[in-house]
Tab-separated table of C-alpha atoms and ligand atoms in Angstrom:
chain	number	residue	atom	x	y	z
A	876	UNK	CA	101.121	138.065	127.268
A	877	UNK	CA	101.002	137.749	131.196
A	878	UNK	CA	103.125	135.696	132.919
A	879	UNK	CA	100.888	134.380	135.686
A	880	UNK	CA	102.684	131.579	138.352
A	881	UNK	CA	101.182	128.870	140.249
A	882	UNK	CA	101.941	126.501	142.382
A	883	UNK	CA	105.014	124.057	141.036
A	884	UNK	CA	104.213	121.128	139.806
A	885	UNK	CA	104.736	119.565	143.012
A	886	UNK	CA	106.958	116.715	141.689
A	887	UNK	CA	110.015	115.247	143.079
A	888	UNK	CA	112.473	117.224	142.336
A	889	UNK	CA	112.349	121.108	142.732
A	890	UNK	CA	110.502	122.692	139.440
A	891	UNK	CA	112.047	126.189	140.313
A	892	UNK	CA	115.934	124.617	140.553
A	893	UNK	CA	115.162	122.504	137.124
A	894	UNK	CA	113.621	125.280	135.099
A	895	UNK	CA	116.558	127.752	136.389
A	896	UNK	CA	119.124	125.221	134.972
A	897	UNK	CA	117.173	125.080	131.442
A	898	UNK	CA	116.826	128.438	131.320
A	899	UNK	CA	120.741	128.992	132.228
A	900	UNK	CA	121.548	126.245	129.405
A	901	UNK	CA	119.682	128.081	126.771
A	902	UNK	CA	121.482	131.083	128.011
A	903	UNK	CA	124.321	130.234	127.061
A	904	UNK	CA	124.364	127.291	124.692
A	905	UNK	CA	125.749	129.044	120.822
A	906	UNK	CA	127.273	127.204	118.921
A	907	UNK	CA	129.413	124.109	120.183
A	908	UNK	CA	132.613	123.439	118.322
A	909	UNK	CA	132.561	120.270	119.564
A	910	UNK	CA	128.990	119.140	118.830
A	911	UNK	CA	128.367	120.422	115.180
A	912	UNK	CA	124.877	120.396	114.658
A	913	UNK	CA	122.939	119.965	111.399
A	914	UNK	CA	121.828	123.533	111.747
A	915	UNK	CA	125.211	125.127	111.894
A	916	UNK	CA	126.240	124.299	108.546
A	917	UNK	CA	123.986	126.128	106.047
A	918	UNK	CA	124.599	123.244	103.146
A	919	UNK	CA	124.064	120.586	105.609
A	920	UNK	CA	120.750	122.321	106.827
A	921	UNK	CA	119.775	122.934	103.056
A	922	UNK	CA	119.601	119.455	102.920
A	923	UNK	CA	117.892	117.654	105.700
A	924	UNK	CA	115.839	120.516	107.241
A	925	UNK	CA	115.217	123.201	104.898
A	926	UNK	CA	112.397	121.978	102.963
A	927	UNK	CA	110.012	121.332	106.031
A	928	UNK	CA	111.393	125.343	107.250
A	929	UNK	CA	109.884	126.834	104.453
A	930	UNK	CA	106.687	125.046	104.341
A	931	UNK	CA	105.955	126.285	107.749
A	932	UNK	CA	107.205	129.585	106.449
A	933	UNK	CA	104.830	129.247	103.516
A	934	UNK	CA	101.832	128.100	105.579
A	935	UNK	CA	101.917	131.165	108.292
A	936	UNK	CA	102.461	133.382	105.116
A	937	UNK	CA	99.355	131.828	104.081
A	938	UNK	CA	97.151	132.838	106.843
A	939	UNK	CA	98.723	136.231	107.994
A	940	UNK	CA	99.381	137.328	111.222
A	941	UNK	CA	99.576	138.094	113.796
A	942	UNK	CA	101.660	134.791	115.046
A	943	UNK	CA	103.083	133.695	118.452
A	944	UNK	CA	105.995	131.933	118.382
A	945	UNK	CA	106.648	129.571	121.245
A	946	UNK	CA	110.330	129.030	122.345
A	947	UNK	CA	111.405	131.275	119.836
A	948	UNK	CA	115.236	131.040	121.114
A	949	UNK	CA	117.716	133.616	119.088
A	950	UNK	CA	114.603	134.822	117.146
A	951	UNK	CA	115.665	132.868	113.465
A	952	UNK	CA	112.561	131.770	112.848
A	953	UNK	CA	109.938	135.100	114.229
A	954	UNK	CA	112.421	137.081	112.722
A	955	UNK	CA	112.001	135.311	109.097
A	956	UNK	CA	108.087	135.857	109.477
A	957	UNK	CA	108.856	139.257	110.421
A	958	UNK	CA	110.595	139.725	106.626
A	959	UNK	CA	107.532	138.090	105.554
A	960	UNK	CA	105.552	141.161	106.629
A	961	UNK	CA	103.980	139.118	109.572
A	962	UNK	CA	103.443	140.508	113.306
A	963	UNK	CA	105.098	138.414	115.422
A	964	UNK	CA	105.359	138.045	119.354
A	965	UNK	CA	108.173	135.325	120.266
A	966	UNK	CA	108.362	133.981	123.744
A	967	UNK	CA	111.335	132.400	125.281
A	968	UNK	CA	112.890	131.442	128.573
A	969	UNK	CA	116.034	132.705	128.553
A	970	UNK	CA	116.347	136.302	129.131
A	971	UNK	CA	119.302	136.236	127.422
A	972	UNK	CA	118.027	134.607	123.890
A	973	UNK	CA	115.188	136.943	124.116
A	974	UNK	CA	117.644	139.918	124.441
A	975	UNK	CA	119.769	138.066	121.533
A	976	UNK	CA	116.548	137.887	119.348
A	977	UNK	CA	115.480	141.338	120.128
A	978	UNK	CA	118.836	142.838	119.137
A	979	UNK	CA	118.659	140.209	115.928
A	980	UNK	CA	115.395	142.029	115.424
A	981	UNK	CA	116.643	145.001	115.285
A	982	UNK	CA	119.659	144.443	113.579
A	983	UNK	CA	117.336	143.810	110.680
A	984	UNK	CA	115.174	147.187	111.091
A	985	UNK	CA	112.019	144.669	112.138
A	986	UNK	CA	111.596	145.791	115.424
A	987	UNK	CA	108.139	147.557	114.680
A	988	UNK	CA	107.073	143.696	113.860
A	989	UNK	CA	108.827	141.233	115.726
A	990	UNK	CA	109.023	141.359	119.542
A	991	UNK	CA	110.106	139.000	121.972
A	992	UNK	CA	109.156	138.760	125.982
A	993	UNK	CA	111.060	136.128	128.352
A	994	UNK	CA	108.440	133.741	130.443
A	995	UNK	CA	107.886	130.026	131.270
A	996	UNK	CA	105.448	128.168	128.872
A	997	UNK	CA	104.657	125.612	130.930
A	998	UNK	CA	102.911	128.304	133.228
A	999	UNK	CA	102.005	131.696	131.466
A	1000	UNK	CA	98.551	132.906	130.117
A	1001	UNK	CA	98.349	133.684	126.996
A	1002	UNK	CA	95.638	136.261	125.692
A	1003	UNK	CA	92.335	134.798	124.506
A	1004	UNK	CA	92.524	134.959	120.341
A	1005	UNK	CA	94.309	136.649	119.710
A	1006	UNK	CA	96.558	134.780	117.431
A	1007	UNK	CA	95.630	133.944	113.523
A	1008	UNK	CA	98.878	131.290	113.613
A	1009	UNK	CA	100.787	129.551	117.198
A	1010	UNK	CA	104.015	128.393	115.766
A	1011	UNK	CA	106.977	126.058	117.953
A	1012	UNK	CA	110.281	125.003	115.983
A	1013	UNK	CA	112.112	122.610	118.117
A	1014	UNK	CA	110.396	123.476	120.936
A	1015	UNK	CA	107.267	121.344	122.175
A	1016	UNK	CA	109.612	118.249	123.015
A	1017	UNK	CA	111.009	120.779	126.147
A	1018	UNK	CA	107.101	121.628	127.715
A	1019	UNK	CA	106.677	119.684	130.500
A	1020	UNK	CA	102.837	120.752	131.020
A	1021	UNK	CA	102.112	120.038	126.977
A	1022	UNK	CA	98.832	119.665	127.931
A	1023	UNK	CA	97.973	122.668	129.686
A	1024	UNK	CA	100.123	124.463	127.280
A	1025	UNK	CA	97.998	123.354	123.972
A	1026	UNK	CA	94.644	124.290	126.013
A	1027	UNK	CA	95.467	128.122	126.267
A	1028	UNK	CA	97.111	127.743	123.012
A	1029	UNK	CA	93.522	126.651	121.942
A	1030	UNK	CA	92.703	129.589	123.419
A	1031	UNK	CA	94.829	132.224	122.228
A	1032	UNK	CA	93.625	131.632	118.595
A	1033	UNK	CA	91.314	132.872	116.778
A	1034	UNK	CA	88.902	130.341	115.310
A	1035	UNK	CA	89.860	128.308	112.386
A	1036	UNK	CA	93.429	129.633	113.244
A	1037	UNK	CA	96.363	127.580	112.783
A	1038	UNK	CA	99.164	125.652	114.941
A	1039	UNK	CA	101.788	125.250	113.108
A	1040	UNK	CA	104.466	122.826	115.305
A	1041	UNK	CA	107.867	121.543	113.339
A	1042	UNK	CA	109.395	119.311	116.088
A	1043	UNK	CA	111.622	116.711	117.501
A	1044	UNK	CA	109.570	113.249	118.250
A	1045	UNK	CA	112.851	111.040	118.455
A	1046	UNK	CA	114.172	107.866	117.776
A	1047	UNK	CA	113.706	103.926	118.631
A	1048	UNK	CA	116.293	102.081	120.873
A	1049	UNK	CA	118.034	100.821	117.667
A	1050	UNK	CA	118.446	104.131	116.100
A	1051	UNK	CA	120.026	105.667	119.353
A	1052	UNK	CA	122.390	102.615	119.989
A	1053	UNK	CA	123.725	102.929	116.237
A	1054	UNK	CA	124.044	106.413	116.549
A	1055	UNK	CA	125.999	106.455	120.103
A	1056	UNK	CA	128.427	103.812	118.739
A	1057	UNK	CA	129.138	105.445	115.379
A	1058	UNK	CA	129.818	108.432	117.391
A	1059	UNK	CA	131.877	107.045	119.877
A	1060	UNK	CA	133.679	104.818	117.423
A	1061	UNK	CA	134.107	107.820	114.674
A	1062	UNK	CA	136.630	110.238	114.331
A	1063	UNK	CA	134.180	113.165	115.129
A	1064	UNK	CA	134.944	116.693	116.243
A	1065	UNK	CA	134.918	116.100	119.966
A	1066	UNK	CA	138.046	113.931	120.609
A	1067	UNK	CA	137.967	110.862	122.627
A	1068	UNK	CA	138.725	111.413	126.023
A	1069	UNK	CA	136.446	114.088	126.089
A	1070	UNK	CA	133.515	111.257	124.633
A	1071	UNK	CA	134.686	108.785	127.307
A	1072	UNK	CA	133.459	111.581	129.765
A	1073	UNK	CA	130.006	112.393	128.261
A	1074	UNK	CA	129.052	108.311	128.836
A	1075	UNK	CA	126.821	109.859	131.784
A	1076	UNK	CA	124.747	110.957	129.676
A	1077	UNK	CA	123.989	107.638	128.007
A	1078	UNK	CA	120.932	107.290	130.433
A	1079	UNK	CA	119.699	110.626	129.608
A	1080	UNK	CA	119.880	109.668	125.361
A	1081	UNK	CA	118.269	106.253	126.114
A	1082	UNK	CA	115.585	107.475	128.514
A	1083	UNK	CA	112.388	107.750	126.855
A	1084	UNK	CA	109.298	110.420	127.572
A	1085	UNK	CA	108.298	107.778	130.215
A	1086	UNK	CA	110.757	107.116	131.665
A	1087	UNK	CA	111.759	110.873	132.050
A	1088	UNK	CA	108.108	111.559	133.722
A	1089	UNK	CA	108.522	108.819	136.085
A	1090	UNK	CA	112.354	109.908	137.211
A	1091	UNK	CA	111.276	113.791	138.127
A	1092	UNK	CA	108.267	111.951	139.826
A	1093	UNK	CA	110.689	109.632	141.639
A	1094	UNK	CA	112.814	113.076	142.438
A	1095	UNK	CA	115.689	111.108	140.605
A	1096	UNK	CA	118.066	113.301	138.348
A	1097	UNK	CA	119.665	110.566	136.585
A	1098	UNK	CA	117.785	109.883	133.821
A	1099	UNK	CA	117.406	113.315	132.772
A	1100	UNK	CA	120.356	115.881	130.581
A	1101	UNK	CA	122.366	117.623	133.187
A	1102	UNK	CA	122.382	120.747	132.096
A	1103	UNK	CA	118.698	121.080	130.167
A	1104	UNK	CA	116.435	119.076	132.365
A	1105	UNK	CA	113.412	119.119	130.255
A	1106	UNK	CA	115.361	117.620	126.951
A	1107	UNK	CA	112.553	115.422	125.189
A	1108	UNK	CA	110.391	115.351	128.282
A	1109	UNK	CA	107.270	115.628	125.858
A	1110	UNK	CA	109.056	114.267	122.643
A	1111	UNK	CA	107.060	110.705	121.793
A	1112	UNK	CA	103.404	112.782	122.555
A	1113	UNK	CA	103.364	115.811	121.410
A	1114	UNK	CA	101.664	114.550	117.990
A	1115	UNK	CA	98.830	113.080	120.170
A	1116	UNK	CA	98.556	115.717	122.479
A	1117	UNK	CA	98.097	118.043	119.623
A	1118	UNK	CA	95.459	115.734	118.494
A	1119	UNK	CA	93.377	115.778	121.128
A	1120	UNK	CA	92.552	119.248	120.745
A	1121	UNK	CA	93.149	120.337	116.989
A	1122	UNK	CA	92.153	118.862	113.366
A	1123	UNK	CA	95.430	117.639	112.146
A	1124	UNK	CA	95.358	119.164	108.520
A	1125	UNK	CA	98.918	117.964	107.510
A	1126	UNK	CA	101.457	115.972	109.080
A	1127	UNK	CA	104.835	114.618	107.482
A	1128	UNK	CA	107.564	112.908	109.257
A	1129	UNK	CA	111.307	114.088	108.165
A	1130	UNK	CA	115.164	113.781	108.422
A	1131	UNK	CA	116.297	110.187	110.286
A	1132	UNK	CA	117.890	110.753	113.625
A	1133	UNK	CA	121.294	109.116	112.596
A	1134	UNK	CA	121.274	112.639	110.116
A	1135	UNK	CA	122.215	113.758	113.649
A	1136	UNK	CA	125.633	112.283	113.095
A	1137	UNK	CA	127.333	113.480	109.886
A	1138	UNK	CA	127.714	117.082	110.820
A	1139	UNK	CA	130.208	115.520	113.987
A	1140	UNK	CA	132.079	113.783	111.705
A	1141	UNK	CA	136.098	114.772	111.109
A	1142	UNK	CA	135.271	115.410	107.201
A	1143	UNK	CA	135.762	118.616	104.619
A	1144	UNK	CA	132.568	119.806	104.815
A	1145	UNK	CA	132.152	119.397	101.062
A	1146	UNK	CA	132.463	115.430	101.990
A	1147	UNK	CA	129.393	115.760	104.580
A	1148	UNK	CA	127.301	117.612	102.521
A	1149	UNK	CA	128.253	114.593	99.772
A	1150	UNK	CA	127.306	111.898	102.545
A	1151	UNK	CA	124.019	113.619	103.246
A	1152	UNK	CA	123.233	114.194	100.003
A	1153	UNK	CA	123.739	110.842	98.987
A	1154	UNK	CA	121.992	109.464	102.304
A	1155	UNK	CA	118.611	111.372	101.314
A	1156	UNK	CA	118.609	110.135	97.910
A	1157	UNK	CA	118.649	106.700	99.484
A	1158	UNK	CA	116.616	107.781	102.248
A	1159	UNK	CA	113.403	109.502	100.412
A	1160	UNK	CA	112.317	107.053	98.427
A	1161	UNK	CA	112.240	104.239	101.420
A	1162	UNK	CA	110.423	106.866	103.991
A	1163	UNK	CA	107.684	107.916	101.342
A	1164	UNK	CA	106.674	104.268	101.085
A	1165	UNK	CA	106.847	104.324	105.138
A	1166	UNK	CA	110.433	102.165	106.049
A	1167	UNK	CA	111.926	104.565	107.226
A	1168	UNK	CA	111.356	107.142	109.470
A	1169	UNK	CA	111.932	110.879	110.458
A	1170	UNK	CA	113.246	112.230	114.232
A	1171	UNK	CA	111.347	115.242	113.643
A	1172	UNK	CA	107.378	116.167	112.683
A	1173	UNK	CA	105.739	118.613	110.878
A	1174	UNK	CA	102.175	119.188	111.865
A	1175	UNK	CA	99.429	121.897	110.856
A	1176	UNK	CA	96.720	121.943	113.006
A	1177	UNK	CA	93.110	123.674	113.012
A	1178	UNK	CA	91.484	125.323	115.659
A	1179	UNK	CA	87.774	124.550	115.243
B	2421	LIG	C1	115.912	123.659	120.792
B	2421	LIG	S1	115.674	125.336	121.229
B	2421	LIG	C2	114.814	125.918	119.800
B	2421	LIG	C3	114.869	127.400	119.639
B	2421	LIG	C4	114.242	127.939	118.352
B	2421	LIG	N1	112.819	127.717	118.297
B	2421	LIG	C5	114.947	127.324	117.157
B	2421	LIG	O1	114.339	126.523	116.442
B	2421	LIG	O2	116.127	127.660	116.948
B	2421	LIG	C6	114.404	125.247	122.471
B	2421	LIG	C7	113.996	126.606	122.994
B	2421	LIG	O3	112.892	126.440	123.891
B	2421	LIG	C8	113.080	127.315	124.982
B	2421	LIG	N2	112.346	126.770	126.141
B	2421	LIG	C9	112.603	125.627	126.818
B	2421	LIG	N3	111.711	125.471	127.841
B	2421	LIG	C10	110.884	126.548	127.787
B	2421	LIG	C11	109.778	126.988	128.587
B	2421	LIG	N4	109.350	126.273	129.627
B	2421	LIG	N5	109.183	128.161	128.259
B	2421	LIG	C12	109.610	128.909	127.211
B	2421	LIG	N6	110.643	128.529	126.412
B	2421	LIG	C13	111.274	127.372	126.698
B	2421	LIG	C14	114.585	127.329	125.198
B	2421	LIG	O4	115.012	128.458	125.931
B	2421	LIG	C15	115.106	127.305	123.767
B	2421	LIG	O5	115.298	128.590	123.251
C-alpha cells in the first residue's frame, strides 16, 4: 500500500495540524480510568457488542483472504482474522498503534499473516484488487474524505469482494441530552469537578456531521473534540456513502447509545453487567420491531 499525498483539503483550518493531533490522540489514548468504555469490560462487551464482532468475524471467514483492515488501531480485530488463518494488512495512523499491533501480532506468533503499515486514509492509494474482504471497526465515522476513501476501496477489491464496515452512526438530540445529564448527574467514575471541566466539550457531543463539515470549513475549532478532530466527522453518512457505490447485502442496526453510559457508572461490575443485561432484554424486542434504535451499524457490502 503506497502512501501517496496531495494537496490538503484546502479547508479552514490547517489539515496537516488537525490530522497530527488525531494521530497524537490515538497515540496515546489506552485505556481511560476515568471513561470506562463498553469495550474494556469483557462481560459488558459480551453483551452489547459481541454478537455483531463475530458476525463480521464469521463473514470475512466466509470469503477468505486476503483482507485490509482500515483503522485497524491496537490490531484486536486483524489480529483475530489472523487466528482465523486469514492474510491480513491493517492500516492505521498512529505509528504508535501500528507498532502496538505489530508487537500484538507477534506476541501471538501471527506475524507471517498479519501486518500493519502507518498512513492517512483519507489520502493513500491503495493497490487495485487486491483485496477479497475491506473491513473498518469503529473507524469510517473518523474519514473525513469517505468518499474518496470508498472509491479506491472499490478499487482495491477484487470483484464480487466484500466490505465489511461495523461502525458508529450516532445518536438523535434526545438520546445525547439524556445521556449527558445521566452522566453528569450520576455517580460515575470520573468525579465531579473533573465533569464540570469537560462541559467544553458539550458542543463537540451535540455537533452533528453537518455541522462539523461546516465548522472546519468556517476554520472554527469549536465545534469539533479537542484532542481527536475528526470524531464523527462522517458518522450520520457513512451508510449512504457506502451505498452509493456497493450492493448493501446485510445491514442491522445495534446497541442504543445510552449503552454508552453503564460502563461509567460507580457500580460492582457484576451490577452493570445486571443493568445491561436486563436493558437488552427490554431493548431487543422493541428495536427488532424498529422503536428503538442502535448507535452503531453493521453493513456487508458487494463489490459488483
Ligand atoms: C475508534 S478507533 C478504532 C480502532 C480499531 N479499529 C478498534 O475497533 O479497536 C479509530 C481508529 O482509526 C484510526 N484513524 C483515524 N483517522 C485515520 C486516518 N485518517 N487514517 C487511518 N487511520 C485513522 C485511529 O488512529 C484509530 O486507531
Amino acid at each position: 500500500v503506497n502512501d501517496a499525498p496531495r494537496d490538503p483539503a484546502g479547508r479552514g483550518l490547517d489539515y496537516r495540524e488537525l490530522i497530527e493531533r488525531e494521530a497524537r490522540h490515538w497515540g496515546a489514548a489506552q485505556h481511560d480510568p476515568g471513561n470506562p468504555q463498553l469495550w474494556d469490560d469483557p462481560r459488558l462487551f459480551e453483551l452489547a457488542l459481541a454478537r455483531p464482532y463475530r458476525h463480521l468475524l464469521d463473514r470475512a471467514r466466509a470469503r477468505g483472504g486476503p483482507v485490509l483492515e482500515l483503522g485497524s488501531g491496537d490490531g484486536d480485530l486483524a489480529c483475530d482474522l489472523g487466528a482465523l488463518g486469514l492474510e491480513v494488512t491493517g492500516i492505521d495512523l498512529s505509528p504508535e498503534r501500528v507498532a502496538r499491533a505489530s508487537e500484538r501480532a507477534r506476541a501471538g506468533g501471527l506475524e507471517a499473516r498479519v501486518r500493519f503499515e502507518a498512513g492517512d486514509l483519507n489520502r493513500m492509494a491503495l493497490p487495485p484488487a487486491a483485496f477479497s474482504v475491506v473491513v473498518a471497526h469503529d473507524a469510517l465515522h473518523h474519514i473525513l474524505e469517505l468518499d474518496a476513501l470508498l472509491d479506491r476501496v472499490r478499487g482495491a477489491l477484487v470483484p464480487d469482494g466484500r466490505l465489511l464496515v461495523s461502525d458508529f452512526v450516532g445518536a438523535g438530540v434526545v438520546e445525547k441530552l439524556a445521556c449527558a445529564a445521566a452522566t453528569a448527574v450520576l455517580p460515575t467514575a470520573r468525579p465531579y469537578t473533573a465533569k464540570w471541566r469537560l462541559r467544553g466539550r458539550l458542543a463537540a457531543l451535540f455537533a452533528t456531521e453537518r455541522a462539523k463539515r461546516a465548522a472546519l470549513d468556517r476554520g472554527d475549532a469549536g465545534a469539533l473534540h479537542d484532542e481527536s478532530p475528526f470524531e464523527g466527522i462522517s458518522q450520520e453518512s457513512i451508510e449512504r456513502r457506502i451505498a452509493a457505490r456497493f450492493e448493501i447485502v446485510e445491514r442491522f442496526t445495534f446497541c442504543p447509545f445510552w449503552y454508552n453510559v453503564v460502563p461509567k457508572l460507580r457500580l460492582p461490575r457484576s451490577w452493570k453487567a445486571g443493568i445491561l443485561a436486563a436493558a437488552r432484554r427490554v431493548d431487543e424486542p422493541l428495536h427488532r420491531r424498529g422503536w428503538t434504535r442502535g448507535a452503531y451499524v453493521f453493513v456487508e457490502a458487494r463489490r459488483g
